[in-house]
CSV table of C-alpha atoms in Angstrom, one decimal:
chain,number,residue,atom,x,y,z
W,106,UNK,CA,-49.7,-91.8,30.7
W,107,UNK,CA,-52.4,-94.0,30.5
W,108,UNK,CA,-54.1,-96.3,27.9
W,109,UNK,CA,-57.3,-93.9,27.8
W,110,UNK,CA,-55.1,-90.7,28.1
W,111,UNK,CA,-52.7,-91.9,24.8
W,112,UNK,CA,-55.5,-92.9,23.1
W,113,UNK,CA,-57.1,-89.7,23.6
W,114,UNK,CA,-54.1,-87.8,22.4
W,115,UNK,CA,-53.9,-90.3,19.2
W,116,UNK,CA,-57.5,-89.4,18.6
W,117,UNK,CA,-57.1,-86.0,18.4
W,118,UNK,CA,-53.9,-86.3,16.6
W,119,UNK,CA,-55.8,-88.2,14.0
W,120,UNK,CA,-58.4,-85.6,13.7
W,121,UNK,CA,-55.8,-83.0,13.6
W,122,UNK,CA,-53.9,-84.8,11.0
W,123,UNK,CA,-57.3,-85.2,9.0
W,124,UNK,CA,-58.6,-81.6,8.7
W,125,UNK,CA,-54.6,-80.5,7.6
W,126,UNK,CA,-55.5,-82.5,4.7
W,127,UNK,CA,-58.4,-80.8,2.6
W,128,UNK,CA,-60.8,-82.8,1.4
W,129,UNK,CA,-61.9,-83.4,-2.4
W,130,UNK,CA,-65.4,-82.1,-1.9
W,131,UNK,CA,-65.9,-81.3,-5.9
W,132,UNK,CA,-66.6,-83.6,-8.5
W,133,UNK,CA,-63.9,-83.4,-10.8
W,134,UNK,CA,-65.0,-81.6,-14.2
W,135,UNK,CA,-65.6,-83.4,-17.1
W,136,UNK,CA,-64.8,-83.5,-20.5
W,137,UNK,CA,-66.6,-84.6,-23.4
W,138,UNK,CA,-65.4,-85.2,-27.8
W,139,UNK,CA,-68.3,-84.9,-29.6
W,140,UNK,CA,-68.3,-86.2,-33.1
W,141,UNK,CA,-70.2,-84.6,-35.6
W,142,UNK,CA,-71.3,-86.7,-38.7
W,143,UNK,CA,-73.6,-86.1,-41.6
W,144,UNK,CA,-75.1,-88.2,-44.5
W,145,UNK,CA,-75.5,-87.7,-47.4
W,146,UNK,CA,-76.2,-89.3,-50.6
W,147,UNK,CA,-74.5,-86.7,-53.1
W,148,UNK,CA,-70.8,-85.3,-52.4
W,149,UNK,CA,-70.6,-82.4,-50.3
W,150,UNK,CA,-68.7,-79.3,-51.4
W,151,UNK,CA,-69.7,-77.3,-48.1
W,152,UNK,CA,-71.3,-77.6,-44.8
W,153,UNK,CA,-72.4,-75.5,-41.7
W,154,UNK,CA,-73.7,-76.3,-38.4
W,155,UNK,CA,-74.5,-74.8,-35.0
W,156,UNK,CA,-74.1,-76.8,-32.0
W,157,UNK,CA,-75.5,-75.7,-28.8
W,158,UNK,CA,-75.8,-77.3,-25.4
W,159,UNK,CA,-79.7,-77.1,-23.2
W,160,UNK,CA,-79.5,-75.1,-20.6
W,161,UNK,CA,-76.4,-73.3,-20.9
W,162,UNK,CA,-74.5,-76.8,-19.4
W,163,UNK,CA,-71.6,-77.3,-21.6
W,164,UNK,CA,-68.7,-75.4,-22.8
W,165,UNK,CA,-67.6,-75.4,-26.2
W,166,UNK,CA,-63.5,-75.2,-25.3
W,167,UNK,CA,-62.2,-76.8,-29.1
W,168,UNK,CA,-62.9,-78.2,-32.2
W,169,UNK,CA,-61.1,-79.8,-34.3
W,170,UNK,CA,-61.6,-81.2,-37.9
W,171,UNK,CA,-63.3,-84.0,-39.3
W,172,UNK,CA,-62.1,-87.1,-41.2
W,173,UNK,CA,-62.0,-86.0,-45.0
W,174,UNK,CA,-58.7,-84.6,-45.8
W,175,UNK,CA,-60.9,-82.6,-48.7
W,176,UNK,CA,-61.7,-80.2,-45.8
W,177,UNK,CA,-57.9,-79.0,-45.0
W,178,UNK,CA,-57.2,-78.5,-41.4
W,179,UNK,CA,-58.9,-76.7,-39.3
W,180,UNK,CA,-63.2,-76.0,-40.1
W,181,UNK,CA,-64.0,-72.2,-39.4
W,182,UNK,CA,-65.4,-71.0,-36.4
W,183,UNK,CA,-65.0,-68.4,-33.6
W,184,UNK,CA,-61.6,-69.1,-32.3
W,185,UNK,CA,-61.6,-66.4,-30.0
W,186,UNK,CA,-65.2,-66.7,-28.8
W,187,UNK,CA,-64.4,-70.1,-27.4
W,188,UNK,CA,-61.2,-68.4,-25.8
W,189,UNK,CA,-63.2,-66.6,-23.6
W,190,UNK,CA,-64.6,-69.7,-22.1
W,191,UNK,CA,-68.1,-68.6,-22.0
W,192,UNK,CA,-69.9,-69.3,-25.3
W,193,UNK,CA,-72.6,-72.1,-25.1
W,194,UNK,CA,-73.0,-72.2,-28.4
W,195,UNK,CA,-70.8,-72.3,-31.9
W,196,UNK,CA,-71.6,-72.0,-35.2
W,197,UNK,CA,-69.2,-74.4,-37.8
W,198,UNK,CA,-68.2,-74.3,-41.3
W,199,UNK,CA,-66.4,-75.3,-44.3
W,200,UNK,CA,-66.1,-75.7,-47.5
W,201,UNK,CA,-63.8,-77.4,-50.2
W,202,UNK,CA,-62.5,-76.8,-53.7
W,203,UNK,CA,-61.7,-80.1,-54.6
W,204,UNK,CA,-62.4,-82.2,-57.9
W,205,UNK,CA,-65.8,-83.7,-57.5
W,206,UNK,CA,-64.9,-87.0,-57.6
W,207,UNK,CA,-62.6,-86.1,-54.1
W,208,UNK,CA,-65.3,-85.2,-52.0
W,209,UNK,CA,-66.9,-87.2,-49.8
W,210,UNK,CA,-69.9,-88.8,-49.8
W,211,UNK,CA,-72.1,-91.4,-47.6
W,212,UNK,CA,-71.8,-90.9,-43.5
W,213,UNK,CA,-68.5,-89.2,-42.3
W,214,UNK,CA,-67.2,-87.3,-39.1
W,215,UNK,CA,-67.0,-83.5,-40.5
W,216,UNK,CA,-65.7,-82.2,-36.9
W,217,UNK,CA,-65.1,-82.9,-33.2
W,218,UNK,CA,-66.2,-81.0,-30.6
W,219,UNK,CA,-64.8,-80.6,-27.1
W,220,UNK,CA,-66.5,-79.8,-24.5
W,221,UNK,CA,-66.5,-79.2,-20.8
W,222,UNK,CA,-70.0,-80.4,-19.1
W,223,UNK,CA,-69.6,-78.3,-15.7
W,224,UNK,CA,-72.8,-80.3,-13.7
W,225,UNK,CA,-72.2,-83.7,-13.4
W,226,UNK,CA,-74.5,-86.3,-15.1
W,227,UNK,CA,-75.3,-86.6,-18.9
W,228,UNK,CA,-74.7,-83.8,-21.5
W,229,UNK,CA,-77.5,-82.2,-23.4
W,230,UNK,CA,-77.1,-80.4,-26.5
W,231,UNK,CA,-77.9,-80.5,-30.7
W,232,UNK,CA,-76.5,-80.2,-33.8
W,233,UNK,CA,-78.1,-78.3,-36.6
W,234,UNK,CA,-77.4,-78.5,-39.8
W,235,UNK,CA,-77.5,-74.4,-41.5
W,236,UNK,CA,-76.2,-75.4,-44.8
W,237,UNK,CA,-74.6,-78.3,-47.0
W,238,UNK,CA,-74.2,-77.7,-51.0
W,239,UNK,CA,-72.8,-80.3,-53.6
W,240,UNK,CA,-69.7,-79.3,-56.3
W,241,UNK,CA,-72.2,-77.1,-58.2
W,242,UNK,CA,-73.2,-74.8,-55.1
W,243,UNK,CA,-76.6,-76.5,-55.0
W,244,UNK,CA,-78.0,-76.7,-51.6
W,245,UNK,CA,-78.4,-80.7,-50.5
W,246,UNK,CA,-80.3,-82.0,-47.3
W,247,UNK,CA,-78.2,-84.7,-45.4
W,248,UNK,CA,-78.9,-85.9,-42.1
W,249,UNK,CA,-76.6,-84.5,-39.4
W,250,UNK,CA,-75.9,-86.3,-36.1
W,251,UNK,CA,-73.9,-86.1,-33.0
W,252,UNK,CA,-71.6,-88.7,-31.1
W,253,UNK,CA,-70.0,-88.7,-28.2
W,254,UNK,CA,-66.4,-90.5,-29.1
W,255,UNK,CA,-64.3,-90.2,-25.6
W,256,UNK,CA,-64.8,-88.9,-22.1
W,257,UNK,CA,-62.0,-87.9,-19.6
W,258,UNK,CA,-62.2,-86.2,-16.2
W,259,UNK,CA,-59.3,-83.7,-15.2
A,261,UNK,CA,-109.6,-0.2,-109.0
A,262,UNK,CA,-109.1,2.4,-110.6
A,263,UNK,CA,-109.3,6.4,-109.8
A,264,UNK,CA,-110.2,9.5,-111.3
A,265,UNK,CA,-107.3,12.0,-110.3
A,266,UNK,CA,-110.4,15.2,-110.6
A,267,UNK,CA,-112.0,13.0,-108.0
A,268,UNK,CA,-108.6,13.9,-105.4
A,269,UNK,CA,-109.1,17.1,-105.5
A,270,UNK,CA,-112.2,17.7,-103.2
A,271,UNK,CA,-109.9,15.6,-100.6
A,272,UNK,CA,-107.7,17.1,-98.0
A,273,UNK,CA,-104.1,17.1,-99.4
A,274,UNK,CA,-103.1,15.1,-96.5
A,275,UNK,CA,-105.6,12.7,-97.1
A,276,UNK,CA,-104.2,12.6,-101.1
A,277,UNK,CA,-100.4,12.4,-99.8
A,278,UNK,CA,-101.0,9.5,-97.5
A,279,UNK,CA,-103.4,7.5,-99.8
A,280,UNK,CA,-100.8,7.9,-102.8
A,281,UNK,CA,-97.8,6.9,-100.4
A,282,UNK,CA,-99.8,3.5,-99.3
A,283,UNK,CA,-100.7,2.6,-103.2
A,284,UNK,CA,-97.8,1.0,-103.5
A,285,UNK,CA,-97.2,-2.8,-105.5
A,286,UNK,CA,-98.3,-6.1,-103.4
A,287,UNK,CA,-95.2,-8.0,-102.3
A,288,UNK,CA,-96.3,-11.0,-104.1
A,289,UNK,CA,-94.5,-14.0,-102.9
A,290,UNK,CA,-93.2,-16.6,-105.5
A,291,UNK,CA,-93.2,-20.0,-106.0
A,292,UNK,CA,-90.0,-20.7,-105.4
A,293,UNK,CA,-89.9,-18.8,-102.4
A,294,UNK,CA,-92.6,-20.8,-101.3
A,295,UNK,CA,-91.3,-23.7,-101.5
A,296,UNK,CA,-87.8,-23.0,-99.9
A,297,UNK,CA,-90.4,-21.6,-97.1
A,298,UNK,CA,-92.3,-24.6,-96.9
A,299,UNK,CA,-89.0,-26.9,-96.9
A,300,UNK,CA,-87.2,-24.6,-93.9
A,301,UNK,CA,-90.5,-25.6,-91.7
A,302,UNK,CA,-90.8,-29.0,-92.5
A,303,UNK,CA,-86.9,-29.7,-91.5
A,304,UNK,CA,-87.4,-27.5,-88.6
A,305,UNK,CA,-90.7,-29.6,-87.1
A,306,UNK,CA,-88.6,-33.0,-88.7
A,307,UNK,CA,-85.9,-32.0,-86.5
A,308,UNK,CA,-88.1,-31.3,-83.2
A,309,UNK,CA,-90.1,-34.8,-83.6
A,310,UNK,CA,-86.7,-36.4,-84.2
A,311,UNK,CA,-85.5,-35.6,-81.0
A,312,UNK,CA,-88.6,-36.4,-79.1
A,313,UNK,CA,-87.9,-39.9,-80.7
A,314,UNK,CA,-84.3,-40.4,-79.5
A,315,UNK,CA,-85.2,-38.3,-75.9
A,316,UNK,CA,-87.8,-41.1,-75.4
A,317,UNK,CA,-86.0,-44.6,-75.7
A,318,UNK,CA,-83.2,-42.9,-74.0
A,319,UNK,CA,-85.5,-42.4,-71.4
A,320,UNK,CA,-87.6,-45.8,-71.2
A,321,UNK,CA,-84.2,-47.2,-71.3
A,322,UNK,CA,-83.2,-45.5,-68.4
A,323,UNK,CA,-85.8,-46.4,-66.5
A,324,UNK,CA,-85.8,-50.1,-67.2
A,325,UNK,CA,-81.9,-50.3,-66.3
A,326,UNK,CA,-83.2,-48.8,-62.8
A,327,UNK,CA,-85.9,-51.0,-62.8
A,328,UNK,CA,-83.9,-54.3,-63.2
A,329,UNK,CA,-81.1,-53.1,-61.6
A,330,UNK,CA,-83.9,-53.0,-58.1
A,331,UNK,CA,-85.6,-56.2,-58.9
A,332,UNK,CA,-81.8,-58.0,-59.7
A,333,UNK,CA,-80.3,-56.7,-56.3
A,334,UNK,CA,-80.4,-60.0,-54.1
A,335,UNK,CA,-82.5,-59.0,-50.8
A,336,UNK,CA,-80.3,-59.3,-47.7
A,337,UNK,CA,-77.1,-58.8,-49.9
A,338,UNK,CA,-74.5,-56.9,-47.6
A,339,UNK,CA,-71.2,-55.4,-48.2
A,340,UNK,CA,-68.3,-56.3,-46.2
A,341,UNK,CA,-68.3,-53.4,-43.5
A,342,UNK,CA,-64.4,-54.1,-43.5
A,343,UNK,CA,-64.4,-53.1,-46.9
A,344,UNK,CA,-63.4,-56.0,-48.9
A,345,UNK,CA,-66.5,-56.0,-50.9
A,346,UNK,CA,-67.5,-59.8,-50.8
A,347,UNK,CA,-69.4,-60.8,-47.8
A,348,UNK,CA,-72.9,-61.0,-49.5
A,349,UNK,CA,-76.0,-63.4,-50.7
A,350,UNK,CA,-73.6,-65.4,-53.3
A,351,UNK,CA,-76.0,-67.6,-54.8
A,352,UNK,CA,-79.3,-65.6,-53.7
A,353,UNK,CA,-80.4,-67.7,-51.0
A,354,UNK,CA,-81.7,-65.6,-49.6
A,355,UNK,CA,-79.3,-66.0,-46.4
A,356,UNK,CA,-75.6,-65.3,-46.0
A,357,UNK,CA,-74.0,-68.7,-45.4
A,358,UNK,CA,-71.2,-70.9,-46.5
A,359,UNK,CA,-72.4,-71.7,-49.4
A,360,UNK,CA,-71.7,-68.3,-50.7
A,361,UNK,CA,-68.0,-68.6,-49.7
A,362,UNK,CA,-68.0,-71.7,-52.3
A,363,UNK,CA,-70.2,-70.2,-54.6
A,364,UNK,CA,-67.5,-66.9,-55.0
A,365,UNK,CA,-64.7,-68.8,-54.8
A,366,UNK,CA,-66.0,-70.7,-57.9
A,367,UNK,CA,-66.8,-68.0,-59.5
A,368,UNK,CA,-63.9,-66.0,-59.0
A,369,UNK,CA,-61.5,-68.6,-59.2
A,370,UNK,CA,-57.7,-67.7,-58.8
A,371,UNK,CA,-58.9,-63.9,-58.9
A,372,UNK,CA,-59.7,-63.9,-55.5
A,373,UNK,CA,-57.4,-64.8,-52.7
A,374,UNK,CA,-57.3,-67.9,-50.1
A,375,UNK,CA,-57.3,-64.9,-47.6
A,376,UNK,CA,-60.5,-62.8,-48.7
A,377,UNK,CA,-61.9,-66.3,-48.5
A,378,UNK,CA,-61.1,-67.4,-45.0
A,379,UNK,CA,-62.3,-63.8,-44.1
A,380,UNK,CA,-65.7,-64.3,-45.5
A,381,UNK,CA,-66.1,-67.6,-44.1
A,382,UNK,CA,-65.0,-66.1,-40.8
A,383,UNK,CA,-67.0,-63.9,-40.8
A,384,UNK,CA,-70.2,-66.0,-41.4
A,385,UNK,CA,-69.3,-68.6,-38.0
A,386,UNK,CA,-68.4,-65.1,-36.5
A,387,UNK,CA,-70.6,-65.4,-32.8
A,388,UNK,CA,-70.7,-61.1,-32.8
A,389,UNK,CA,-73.8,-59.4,-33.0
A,390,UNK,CA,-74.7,-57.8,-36.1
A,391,UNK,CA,-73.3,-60.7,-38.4
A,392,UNK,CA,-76.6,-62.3,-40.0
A,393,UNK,CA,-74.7,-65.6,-41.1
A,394,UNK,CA,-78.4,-67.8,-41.0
């Protein structure tokens, strides 16, 4: 066989070899924590907020609780709407029976938010606060705000 | 006034018969009777305005608990379709939220349980149609 010939039937052994092997053509999907804090000046007894993403980009797929231990485990929300996958949008809660002098006060995380961003490129989406109330059940105004604490790729 | 007998005789017999039978004596009606008369009435009409004075309160009454009890009734206040009786406007907010979870837990204290509590809160984060939770 010939130089050209073997090269020939390297080349098309390559190619052969190549298109066996499927290519990553998709962007891997990402996932994005988004911290939730408010602020407030007075302690906060209760709180409630709905988070939803422009656009219908983002999928809400967990949440998980915030820093103060006043708030137990788990805030409320709609466990098996996020199950389905599909929900852009989620309404949060909590409250907490604790002595005044326990809750919490100032700027704190009151939940994290996981989320999957299907497009690639930056995440858009708000927090709004519904509700916050101090020990007595009056209604209070803090400032709510989002972060975005970690980002992974899967 | 009073009669000649001679003067009844130019009259019919009948006539005589039925004049004498209707000359009789005046009931006359004592004192005593009436006053007993006059005392029966007056306790009858006491009695009739007395119960037109206790029908009436009764009444105004009545109508003022019905009153309050509409303008009292927080708008937008809803009763747990599941039947627990405590998904509603709380603190009469005038929106379901929760703040009303902590405002009936605080008011109910140990009465009600942790579990009628999660159910309300879940409830208002519920994403279903129907549930008015802002």
């Amino acid at each position: 066989m010939s130089c050209f010939k073997l090269g020939a039937v390297c080349g098309v052994l390559c190619l052969l070899v190549g298109q066996s092997v499927p290519a990553s053509s998709e962007a891997p999907t990402p996932f994005v924590s988004v911290d939730i804090y408010i602020d407030s000046k007075v302690p906060v007894a209760a709180w409630q907020f709905e988070f939803a993403g422009h656009d219908g980009k983002i999928k809400v797929v967990g949440i998980e609780n915030g820093a103060s231990d006043v708030f137990g485990n788990a805030p409320y929300y709609d466990g098996q709407a996020i199950s389905t996958g599909s929900i852009e949008k989620i309404i949060v809660a909590d409250f907490s029976l604790h002595p005044k002098r326990d809750l919490p006060r100032g700027r704190f995380r009151i939940a994290t938010l996981h989320l999957m961003i299907p497009d690639a490129g930056r995440p858009s989406f708000a927090a709004q606060l519904i509700v916050a109330a101090d020990f007595a059940g009056h209604r209070i105004y803090p400032a709510i705000s989002t972060q975005i604490s970690t980002g992974s790729k899967q | 006034m009073a009669y000649d007998e001679q003067d009844l005789d130019a009259l019919p017999d009948k006539l005589v018969v039925a004049l004498k039978n209707r000359d009789t004596a005046t009931p006359l009606i004592s004192t005593k009777v009436d006053r007993v008369v006059i005392q029966l009435a007056r306790e009858h009409f006491a009695s009739r305005a007395r119960k037109l004075r206790e029908a009436t309160p009764l009444r105004y009454a009545l109508a003022a608990s019905v009153l309050l009890a509409v303008l009292l009734l927080p708008d937008g206040a809803r009763i747990d379709p599941a039947g627990t009786g405590i998904y509603w406007d709380v603190d009469r907010s005038g929106q379901i939220d929760i703040a009303d979870v902590l405002a009936l837990a605080r008011s109910r204290g140990p009465s009600i349980s942790t579990a009628d509590l999660d159910a309300f809160a879940m409830k208002i984060v519920s994403l279903q149609a129907g549930v008015d939770a802002s």
